[in-house]
Amino acid sequence: MYFCIMSKEQQQEKTVHERVDFTTLLKQYQLKVTQPRLRTLEVISTKKSAISQPELEKLIGKEIDRVTLYRVLASFEEKGILHKIFDLNGTATYALCSTNCSEHNHHDQHVHFICRSCNSVFCMDEITLPSFNIPEGYKLEAVAINALGLCDQCQEK
């Protein structure tokens, strides 16, 4: 499971993202408008949490084959439409990026709190990531910081 705890500003941004017409969104990212891409966006946008490829396959059914879905997810991640989060089992889950992400500039890097009991992943957007002084000759492409512990629900058990 994946939950994103967003600030009011981010919630407003997400609402703006939800109002974006998917055809326009695909064109904005210079992707061909196809039924598999539109259907994948439709399903992901209805979820309040990140979703794995197997979960997507169940929801979409036989409308899109596994290979096509894999390619759609990969292209969306590459273009900055989705970002990938791994849970404790190593399963990749996907969530919509904020509206200001692009192919070369993702803004969805934040701390993820992973509950070791229920395997839920919570976005901790309110925690500021440290800056990294990378040595010359290295190029930083992504930062993934995971905090491990018990969520509030599991602590009550």
XYZ file of C-alpha atoms in Angstrom, residues 33-143:
111
model
C -2.324 9.258 -27.865
C -3.264 5.573 -27.707
C -6.045 3.684 -25.956
C -3.614 1.779 -23.666
C -2.010 5.044 -22.509
C -5.355 6.745 -21.958
C -6.772 3.746 -20.066
C -3.670 3.448 -17.869
C -3.865 7.138 -16.918
C -7.578 6.807 -16.242
C -7.082 3.888 -13.837
C -4.068 5.391 -12.048
C -5.802 8.756 -11.614
C -8.726 7.123 -9.798
C -6.414 5.603 -7.169
C -5.534 7.579 -4.055
C -2.431 5.447 -3.598
C 0.379 4.203 -5.800
C -0.366 1.042 -7.700
C 1.749 -1.899 -8.846
C 1.732 -3.346 -12.349
C -0.037 -6.550 -11.183
C -2.753 -4.438 -9.521
C -3.122 -2.414 -12.717
C -3.408 -5.608 -14.740
C -6.275 -6.787 -12.523
C -8.128 -3.481 -12.815
C -7.604 -3.126 -16.552
C -8.314 -6.764 -17.334
C -7.687 -7.975 -20.851
C -7.921 -4.500 -22.377
C -4.129 -4.155 -22.337
C -1.624 -7.007 -22.475
C 1.215 -7.218 -19.942
C 3.999 -6.168 -22.344
C 2.083 -3.110 -23.546
C 1.308 -2.092 -19.963
C 4.978 -2.464 -19.039
C 5.968 -0.235 -21.974
C 3.316 2.351 -21.091
C 4.528 2.528 -17.471
C 8.166 2.769 -18.573
C 7.410 5.597 -21.016
C 5.345 7.465 -18.410
C 8.156 7.184 -15.873
C 10.767 8.272 -18.416
C 8.735 11.331 -19.445
C 7.946 12.437 -15.881
C 4.255 11.513 -15.783
C 4.730 8.804 -13.128
C 7.308 8.062 -10.470
C 8.233 4.648 -9.139
C 8.363 3.692 -5.462
C 9.558 0.309 -4.192
C 7.894 -1.266 -1.167
C 9.667 -3.542 1.349
C 9.144 -6.566 -0.878
C 10.857 -4.793 -3.759
C 7.600 -4.422 -5.671
C 7.500 -1.324 -7.852
C 4.456 0.873 -7.400
C 3.594 3.901 -9.518
C 2.117 7.273 -8.596
C 1.350 10.353 -10.652
C 4.057 12.988 -10.599
C 3.293 16.578 -9.788
C 2.329 18.708 -12.763
C 5.721 20.405 -12.956
C 7.751 17.247 -13.618
C 9.449 16.681 -16.923
C 11.609 14.121 -18.651
C 14.784 15.651 -17.257
C 13.485 17.125 -14.022
C 11.431 15.045 -11.572
C 10.152 16.895 -8.497
C 8.810 13.824 -6.706
C 11.904 13.012 -4.698
C 11.008 12.938 -1.040
C 11.368 10.753 2.028
C 9.209 7.627 2.065
C 8.232 6.085 5.395
C 7.795 2.331 5.016
C 5.870 0.465 7.688
C 7.675 -2.799 8.410
C 4.430 -4.362 9.652
C 1.833 -3.577 6.957
C 4.288 -2.647 4.152
C 2.501 0.667 3.542
C 4.573 3.469 2.058
C 3.880 7.042 3.126
C 5.255 10.121 1.338
C 6.818 12.511 3.807
C 6.758 15.648 1.676
C 7.128 17.872 4.714
C 10.644 16.528 5.381
C 13.256 18.536 3.497
C 15.842 16.457 1.695
C 19.445 17.377 2.406
C 21.576 18.756 -0.402
C 24.297 16.497 -1.722
C 27.752 17.673 -2.738
C 28.566 15.115 -5.389
C 32.231 14.867 -6.417
C 33.228 16.207 -9.806
C 32.739 13.664 -12.564
C 29.569 12.227 -11.012
C 26.036 13.098 -12.082
C 23.230 12.813 -9.518
C 20.082 11.466 -11.174
C 17.870 10.469 -8.272
C 17.716 10.411 -4.508
